[in-house]
Short mmCIF file of C-alpha atoms in Angstrom, two decimals:
data_model
loop_
_atom_site.label_atom_id
_atom_site.label_comp_id
_atom_site.label_asym_id
_atom_site.label_seq_id
_atom_site.Cartn_x
_atom_site.Cartn_y
_atom_site.Cartn_z
CA MET A 1 6.80 41.60 11.80
CA PHE A 2 3.93 40.30 13.54
CA LEU A 3 1.75 37.47 11.49
CA THR A 4 -1.80 37.08 11.76
CA PHE A 5 -3.91 33.74 11.67
CA LYS A 6 -6.56 35.53 9.17
CA SER A 7 -3.26 35.77 7.10
CA PHE A 8 -2.72 32.44 6.90
CA SER A 9 -3.66 30.15 3.27
CA THR A 10 -6.63 28.31 4.04
CA GLU A 11 -4.22 25.05 3.71
CA LEU A 12 -2.30 25.97 6.32
CA LYS A 13 -4.99 26.81 8.52
CA TYR A 14 -5.79 23.82 8.39
CA TYR A 15 -2.36 21.94 9.27
CA LEU A 16 -2.12 23.90 11.89
CA LEU A 17 -5.49 23.42 13.40
CA MET A 18 -4.75 19.56 12.45
CA ASN A 19 -1.02 20.10 14.63
CA THR A 20 -3.67 21.20 17.53
CA PHE A 21 -5.37 18.07 17.95
CA PHE A 22 -2.21 16.65 17.56
CA CYS A 23 -0.54 18.57 20.03
CA PHE A 24 -3.52 17.84 22.50
CA GLY A 25 -3.49 13.98 22.03
CA SER A 26 0.31 14.49 23.06
CA ALA A 27 -0.58 16.35 26.19
CA LEU A 28 -3.17 13.75 27.17
CA SER A 29 -0.62 11.06 27.26
CA GLY A 30 2.84 12.43 26.90
CA VAL A 31 3.44 13.95 30.15
CA PHE A 32 1.90 10.53 31.97
CA GLN A 33 3.32 7.94 29.81
CA SER A 34 7.13 8.37 31.20
CA VAL A 35 5.37 8.07 35.01
CA PHE A 36 3.05 5.05 33.20
CA LEU A 37 6.75 3.16 32.42
CA TRP A 38 8.34 3.87 35.29
CA LYS A 39 5.73 2.24 37.37
CA LEU A 40 6.44 -0.86 35.75
CA ASP A 41 10.02 -1.22 36.77
CA LYS A 42 10.12 2.19 39.98
CA THR A 43 13.50 2.42 38.16
CA TYR A 44 14.98 5.01 35.71
CA SER A 45 16.44 2.11 33.00
CA LEU A 46 13.22 1.26 31.44
CA LEU A 47 12.67 4.78 30.20
CA ALA A 48 16.65 4.89 29.43
CA TYR A 49 16.02 1.77 26.99
CA TYR A 50 12.74 3.03 25.59
CA SER A 51 14.54 5.92 24.69
CA LEU A 52 17.16 4.95 23.09
CA TYR A 53 15.55 1.90 20.90
CA TRP A 54 13.37 4.76 19.86
CA SER A 55 16.37 7.47 18.90
CA ILE A 56 17.73 4.24 17.26
CA SER A 57 14.76 3.76 15.28
CA ILE A 58 14.22 7.64 13.90
CA ILE A 59 17.69 7.40 12.45
CA ILE A 60 16.77 4.49 10.65
CA SER A 61 13.66 4.62 9.75
CA PHE A 62 13.81 8.11 8.17
CA VAL A 63 15.70 6.32 5.25
CA VAL A 64 12.32 4.86 4.85
CA CYS A 65 10.12 8.34 5.46
CA SER A 66 12.54 9.87 2.40
CA TRP A 67 11.66 6.80 -0.05
CA VAL A 68 8.17 7.00 1.04
CA ALA A 69 7.96 10.96 1.05
CA ARG A 70 9.43 10.95 -2.92
CA LYS A 71 7.29 7.95 -4.33
CA THR A 72 3.90 9.88 -2.62
CA SER A 73 4.36 13.27 -1.06
CA PRO A 74 5.17 14.19 2.71
CA MET A 75 1.99 14.89 3.63
CA ILE A 76 1.47 11.13 2.55
CA THR A 77 4.28 10.40 5.73
CA MET A 78 2.52 12.57 7.69
CA ARG A 79 -0.34 10.71 7.85
CA LEU A 80 1.00 7.58 8.37
CA GLY A 81 2.93 9.15 11.33
CA PHE A 82 -0.68 9.63 12.83
CA ILE A 83 -1.67 5.97 12.20
CA PHE A 84 1.62 4.28 13.60
CA TYR A 85 1.48 6.69 16.63
CA LEU A 86 -2.13 5.24 17.20
CA LEU A 87 -0.55 1.42 16.71
CA ALA A 88 2.22 2.86 19.20
CA TYR A 89 -0.47 3.53 21.88
CA LEU A 90 -2.31 -0.05 20.86
CA ILE A 91 0.53 -1.44 22.06
CA ILE A 92 0.90 -0.14 25.42
CA LEU A 93 -3.37 -0.85 25.62
CA ILE A 94 -2.94 -3.97 24.44
CA PHE A 95 0.70 -5.39 26.82
CA HIS A 96 0.08 -2.80 29.86
CA GLY A 97 1.18 -5.30 32.49
CA THR A 98 3.88 -6.63 30.51
CA LEU A 99 4.60 -4.03 28.66
CA SER A 100 8.55 -4.17 29.95
CA ASN A 101 8.88 -7.52 28.00
CA HIS A 102 8.05 -5.52 24.66
CA ILE A 103 9.77 -2.32 25.29
CA MET A 104 11.90 -2.15 21.92
CA LEU A 105 8.70 -2.94 20.33
CA LEU A 106 7.39 0.28 21.66
CA GLY A 107 10.13 2.30 21.10
CA VAL A 108 10.64 1.22 17.92
CA SER A 109 6.70 1.80 16.88
CA MET A 110 7.20 5.31 18.58
CA GLY A 111 10.17 5.90 16.25
CA LEU A 112 8.48 4.86 12.96
CA ALA A 113 5.87 7.05 14.21
CA MET A 114 7.17 10.34 14.61
CA SER A 115 10.05 9.87 11.65
CA LEU A 116 7.18 9.83 9.63
CA TYR A 117 5.11 12.49 11.48
CA TYR A 118 8.30 14.96 11.11
CA THR A 119 9.29 14.33 8.13
CA GLY A 120 5.87 16.26 6.93
CA VAL A 121 5.99 18.62 9.34
CA HIS A 122 9.60 19.86 8.79
CA MET A 123 8.69 19.85 4.66
CA ALA A 124 5.65 21.36 5.47
CA VAL A 125 7.14 24.64 7.57
CA LEU A 126 9.90 24.49 4.32
CA ASP A 127 7.26 25.22 1.91
CA LEU A 128 4.44 26.85 3.19
CA THR A 129 6.53 29.43 4.81
CA THR A 130 9.80 32.05 4.39
CA ASN A 131 12.71 32.46 6.26
CA ASP A 132 12.12 36.38 7.38
CA LYS A 133 8.21 35.32 8.48
CA ARG A 134 9.14 31.92 9.89
CA ASP A 135 10.32 32.98 13.32
CA SER A 136 6.68 34.41 13.77
CA PHE A 137 5.02 31.57 12.04
CA LEU A 138 6.87 28.80 14.47
CA TYR A 139 5.44 30.83 17.66
CA ILE A 140 1.97 31.58 16.33
CA GLN A 141 2.26 27.57 15.48
CA GLY A 142 3.17 27.20 19.35
CA VAL A 143 0.56 28.95 20.27
CA LEU A 144 -1.75 27.06 19.10
CA ASN A 145 -0.84 24.15 19.81
CA THR A 146 -0.18 25.07 23.79
CA VAL A 147 -3.87 26.34 23.60
CA GLY A 148 -4.74 22.47 22.74
CA GLY A 149 -2.86 21.12 25.30
CA VAL A 150 -3.91 23.53 27.94
CA VAL A 151 -6.81 21.36 29.13
CA ALA A 152 -4.99 18.21 28.65
CA PRO A 153 -2.50 17.64 31.30
CA LEU A 154 -4.83 18.31 33.84
CA LEU A 155 -7.89 16.75 32.50
CA ALA A 156 -5.31 13.70 32.18
CA GLY A 157 -3.93 13.84 36.07
CA ILE A 158 -8.06 14.09 37.29
CA LEU A 159 -8.97 10.99 34.98
CA ILE A 160 -5.74 8.83 36.25
CA SER A 161 -6.34 9.57 40.22
CA GLN A 162 -10.29 8.79 40.11
CA PHE A 163 -9.57 5.21 39.13
CA ASP A 164 -7.53 2.84 41.03
CA GLY A 165 -3.87 1.50 39.57
CA MET A 166 -2.98 1.80 36.24
CA ILE A 167 -6.92 1.53 34.89
CA GLY A 168 -6.58 5.47 34.79
CA TYR A 169 -3.73 5.21 32.45
CA TYR A 170 -5.71 3.27 29.54
CA VAL A 171 -8.44 5.66 29.61
CA VAL A 172 -6.34 8.34 29.07
CA PHE A 173 -4.68 6.49 26.45
CA VAL A 174 -7.41 5.88 24.28
CA ALA A 175 -8.02 9.57 24.81
CA THR A 176 -4.86 10.06 23.20
CA CYS A 177 -5.81 7.56 20.28
CA VAL A 178 -8.78 9.44 19.69
CA PHE A 179 -7.58 12.69 18.88
CA PHE A 180 -4.33 11.20 16.55
CA PHE A 181 -7.87 9.82 14.60
CA ILE A 182 -8.88 13.44 14.28
CA SER A 183 -5.68 14.47 13.36
CA PHE A 184 -5.41 12.11 10.72
CA LEU A 185 -9.21 13.13 9.14
CA VAL A 186 -7.86 16.92 9.02
CA SER A 187 -4.69 15.96 8.03
CA LEU A 188 -7.22 14.71 4.34
CA LYS A 189 -7.23 19.27 3.50
CA VAL A 190 -3.93 19.66 3.72
CA LYS A 191 -2.26 18.74 0.18
CA GLY A 192 1.26 19.87 0.49
CA ASN A 193 3.91 20.09 -2.65
CA PRO A 194 5.08 17.09 -4.23
CA ILE A 195 8.97 16.81 -4.88
CA ALA A 196 10.83 15.44 -6.64
CA PRO A 197 11.90 11.67 -7.32
CA LYS A 198 15.25 11.93 -7.60
CA SER A 199 17.40 11.60 -4.16
CA TYR A 200 20.67 13.79 -3.54
CA PHE A 201 21.80 12.71 -0.46
CA TRP A 202 25.28 11.69 -1.52
CA ASP A 203 25.46 15.44 -2.96
CA VAL A 204 24.05 17.12 0.91
CA ILE A 205 26.55 14.67 2.60
CA LYS A 206 29.28 15.78 0.55
CA HIS A 207 29.01 19.31 -0.63
CA PRO A 208 25.92 21.02 2.04
CA SER A 209 25.71 24.52 2.56
CA ARG A 210 28.41 26.25 4.75
CA GLU A 211 26.40 26.94 8.05
CA TRP A 212 24.47 23.37 7.86
CA LYS A 213 28.29 21.65 7.63
CA LYS A 214 29.17 24.12 10.84
CA MET A 215 25.39 22.89 12.04
CA TYR A 216 26.47 18.94 13.13
CA PRO A 217 28.03 19.47 16.20
CA VAL A 218 24.75 21.84 16.78
CA MET A 219 22.29 19.09 16.08
CA PHE A 220 24.66 16.19 17.76
CA ALA A 221 24.67 18.03 21.08
CA ASP A 222 20.88 19.17 20.70
CA GLY A 223 20.35 15.61 20.58
CA ILE A 224 21.92 14.57 23.46
CA VAL A 225 19.82 16.35 25.45
CA SER A 226 16.88 15.35 23.90
CA GLY A 227 17.52 11.94 24.16
CA VAL A 228 17.15 12.20 27.68
CA TYR A 229 16.19 16.05 29.51
CA TRP A 230 13.12 16.74 27.33
CA THR A 231 12.76 12.17 27.01
CA PHE A 232 12.25 12.05 30.19
CA LEU A 233 13.82 13.92 32.92
CA VAL A 234 11.65 16.62 32.68
CA THR A 235 9.01 14.67 33.54
CA MET A 236 10.08 12.48 36.53
CA ILE A 237 11.63 15.15 38.50
CA THR A 238 8.75 17.45 38.19
CA PHE A 239 6.27 14.55 39.58
CA LYS A 240 8.65 13.09 42.29
CA VAL A 241 8.32 17.37 43.24
CA ALA A 242 4.79 17.62 42.60
CA GLY A 243 3.89 14.49 44.20
CA GLY A 244 1.59 12.37 42.61
CA GLU A 245 -0.33 12.53 39.00
CA LEU A 246 -2.93 15.06 40.04
CA ASN A 247 -0.44 17.83 40.93
CA LEU A 248 1.78 16.57 37.60
CA GLY A 249 -1.20 17.90 35.62
CA ILE A 250 -1.94 21.03 37.18
CA PHE A 251 1.31 22.11 36.74
CA ASN A 252 1.45 20.91 33.22
CA THR A 253 -1.39 23.04 32.86
CA ALA A 254 0.62 26.06 34.46
CA ALA A 255 3.28 25.48 32.33
CA GLU A 256 1.05 25.54 29.01
CA ILE A 257 -0.23 28.81 30.12
CA VAL A 258 3.18 30.35 30.20
CA SER A 259 3.85 28.69 27.31
CA ILE A 260 1.18 30.67 25.74
CA LEU A 261 2.21 33.87 27.05
CA ALA A 262 5.84 32.94 26.04
CA PHE A 263 4.95 32.04 22.76
CA THR A 264 2.68 35.77 22.14
CA ILE A 265 5.41 37.83 23.25
CA LEU A 266 8.14 35.94 21.07
CA ALA A 267 6.31 35.85 17.89
CA LYS A 268 6.19 40.02 17.96
CA PHE A 269 9.55 40.23 18.59
CA SER A 270 10.99 37.52 17.11
CA SER A 271 13.40 38.27 14.11
CA PRO A 272 16.19 36.82 12.52
CA ASP A 273 18.44 38.51 14.03
CA TYR A 274 18.07 37.91 17.42
CA ARG A 275 17.98 33.92 17.11
CA ILE A 276 21.54 33.77 18.83
CA ARG A 277 20.31 36.28 21.56
CA ILE A 278 17.08 34.63 22.06
CA PHE A 279 18.91 30.97 22.39
CA ALA A 280 21.10 31.75 24.94
CA ILE A 281 19.39 33.33 27.17
CA GLY A 282 16.92 30.10 26.91
CA ALA A 283 19.70 27.97 27.72
CA VAL A 284 21.37 30.05 30.59
CA SER A 285 17.72 30.33 32.09
CA ILE A 286 16.99 26.45 31.51
CA PHE A 287 20.48 25.80 33.09
CA LEU A 288 20.10 27.82 35.84
CA SER A 289 16.58 26.51 36.95
CA SER A 290 16.79 22.92 36.21
CA LEU A 291 20.06 23.44 38.57
CA LEU A 292 17.79 25.38 41.24
CA LEU A 293 15.60 22.37 41.13
CA SER A 294 17.74 19.78 41.06
CA ALA A 295 20.00 21.45 44.51
CA LEU A 296 16.47 22.80 46.29
CA PRO A 297 13.81 19.79 45.30
CA VAL A 298 10.92 21.77 47.35
CA PHE A 299 7.74 23.07 46.04
CA ILE A 300 8.99 27.11 45.73
CA SER A 301 11.90 25.92 43.06
CA LEU A 302 9.57 24.40 41.15
CA ILE A 303 6.80 27.79 40.50
CA VAL A 304 10.19 28.89 39.35
CA PHE A 305 11.38 25.73 37.46
CA GLY A 306 7.70 26.15 36.02
CA ILE A 307 7.44 29.97 34.91
CA ILE A 308 11.07 29.53 33.39
CA GLN A 309 11.01 26.38 31.51
CA PRO A 310 8.39 26.54 29.32
CA LEU A 311 9.67 30.38 28.15
CA ALA A 312 13.13 28.96 28.20
CA SER A 313 12.34 25.75 26.14
CA ASN A 314 10.39 27.73 23.31
CA MET A 315 12.87 30.20 22.81
CA ILE A 316 15.79 27.05 22.08
CA ASN A 317 13.66 25.08 19.97
CA THR A 318 12.38 27.83 18.24
CA SER A 319 15.27 29.09 17.77
CA MET A 320 17.25 26.43 17.05
CA ASN A 321 14.84 24.83 14.59
CA ALA A 322 14.51 28.48 12.37
CA MET A 323 18.17 28.80 12.58
CA ILE A 324 18.22 24.65 10.55
CA TYR A 325 15.54 25.79 8.21
CA ALA A 326 17.81 28.93 7.06
CA SER A 327 21.17 26.93 6.98
CA ILE A 328 18.96 24.65 4.46
CA GLU A 329 17.65 27.55 2.31
CA MET A 330 21.11 28.87 2.29
CA ASP A 331 21.83 26.31 -0.24
CA PRO A 332 20.84 27.71 -3.95
CA ASP A 333 19.59 24.22 -4.93
CA TYR A 334 17.64 23.89 -1.77
CA LYS A 335 14.01 23.03 -3.04
CA ASP A 336 15.52 20.20 -5.05
CA LYS A 337 17.34 18.71 -1.79
CA ARG A 338 15.05 20.14 0.97
CA LEU A 339 13.74 16.17 1.59
CA ASP A 340 17.62 15.13 1.65
CA TYR A 341 18.69 17.89 4.46
CA ILE A 342 15.84 16.79 6.44
CA ILE A 343 16.22 13.29 6.20
CA ILE A 344 20.38 13.71 6.95
CA ARG A 345 19.73 16.09 10.20
CA GLU A 346 17.80 12.70 12.08
CA ILE A 347 22.22 11.55 11.77
CA PRO A 348 23.32 13.27 14.12
CA LEU A 349 20.51 14.39 16.04
CA GLY A 350 19.33 10.24 15.89
CA ILE A 351 23.65 9.74 17.45
CA GLY A 352 23.35 12.18 19.71
CA ARG A 353 20.37 10.96 21.10
CA ALA A 354 21.34 7.50 21.67
CA ILE A 355 24.70 8.69 22.92
CA GLY A 356 22.45 10.75 25.64
CA VAL A 357 21.15 7.80 26.90
CA PHE A 358 24.99 5.77 26.95
CA ILE A 359 25.78 8.76 29.30
CA PHE A 360 22.40 8.47 31.71
CA LEU A 361 23.42 4.47 31.89
CA ALA A 362 27.23 5.09 33.20
CA MET A 363 25.73 7.64 35.25
CA ARG A 364 23.20 5.03 36.80
CA LYS A 365 26.47 2.88 37.71
CA TYR A 366 27.90 5.74 39.88
CA PHE A 367 24.88 7.46 41.66
CA ASN A 368 22.70 5.51 43.36
CA ILE A 369 18.97 6.06 42.72
CA ASP A 370 18.16 9.10 44.87
CA ASP A 371 20.68 10.88 43.65
CA LEU A 372 20.95 10.48 39.54
CA LEU A 373 17.36 12.55 38.79
CA PRO A 374 18.51 15.46 40.76
CA ILE A 375 22.46 14.64 39.10
CA SER A 376 21.31 14.09 35.54
CA PHE A 377 18.34 17.00 35.43
CA SER A 378 21.54 19.64 36.21
CA PHE A 379 23.75 17.90 33.90
CA PHE A 380 22.31 17.76 30.54
CA PRO A 381 20.67 21.28 30.04
CA PHE A 382 24.57 22.34 30.70
CA VAL A 383 24.83 21.42 26.68
CA PHE A 384 22.25 24.18 25.48
CA VAL A 385 25.19 26.62 27.09
CA LEU A 386 28.10 24.87 25.93
CA MET A 387 26.59 25.51 22.18
CA ILE A 388 25.69 29.31 22.06
CA PRO A 389 29.51 29.58 21.00
CA THR A 390 29.43 27.33 18.34
CA LEU A 391 25.97 28.57 17.39
CA TYR A 392 27.39 32.25 17.28
CA VAL A 393 30.28 31.06 15.14
CA VAL A 394 28.23 29.86 12.23
CA TRP A 395 25.76 32.69 12.46
CA ARG A 396 27.27 36.04 13.32
CA LYS A 397 27.03 38.64 10.73
CA LYS A 398 30.45 39.30 8.77
CA PRO A 399 31.36 42.92 6.97
CA GLY A 400 29.12 43.70 4.24
CA THR A 401 27.37 40.22 4.49
CA VAL A 402 23.22 39.60 5.60
CA ARG A 403 22.12 36.22 7.24
CA GLY A 404 18.52 34.66 7.63
#
């Protein structure tokens, strides 16, 4: 069933508006942050170590986030996330030219910001939606978040190209801080639900739902890809093929427009019964389009990738999140344990991210700098394809049973 924005509660509307501002600010600088870091040393080592530091930081930070959420509320952790995102970009602005000497500080700050923010996000999705409507909600949220980011990459690309040196990057990073602050102000309208002070961490570790236990290798594999492919490989190969910041901004704006169409279509036809099929189509599509761009790094390949990538990534990420939320709700006591599930999720995901970075650094030793990017760009998305059989085993329907 297709949900409409009008059917949402006032609190849920403010939640979506808050995330729209946040995604606009993220879209302004998120794409160009990787290019900025790459320009500091003109290799991929700094990007890889930055990804490693924030991956490890996320694993550790979620324990702190759990404690903060229980002492206050998940929404408080989200607001603190906005504050630490601001601090992370201030670190970039303060150190700018010498940032390579403080890359660990930046990675740790960004990891803490992400942990705080996504603790609130995951809890809000679980509290404000139900399993049968969650796919549609996630796609509608994607539409609104993408609308906020349609103009941002193009605007950022124009700004960067209008200034000499790195000044344009600093202007974009300042603008990002402004939108993060607006997101913080809007978040004050979202109260969220308090949670019980008791922790069920070890109980969830020892006795999770059957589906959750079988999702561990999937979450680990997802981390391997997200730690490298989504973090900087997509940005860097599109930057290389597109040729410059302005073209990169135009490409990402076009990709955001495709995302809006994809989210709208998928929201209308989404259903828990189609999650595995949607994920499988997205996984195969992202792998084949990445392979094409790696083998033929020309403009026409970039156009094909630009059309497929937004659609496929939405199919993969939304289906994955919906299945993870569903596996949490399979626990009869999930309302009391939901925060612990969210925290524990970051263990296999974070370890996977770190392993992904180590794999990339190992590949750097065997391939020259020109071959490293295309080879790694086609290798990592293949992991999504390998995840399909495991997801089928976990979520296949048995006779006489119904799964969400």
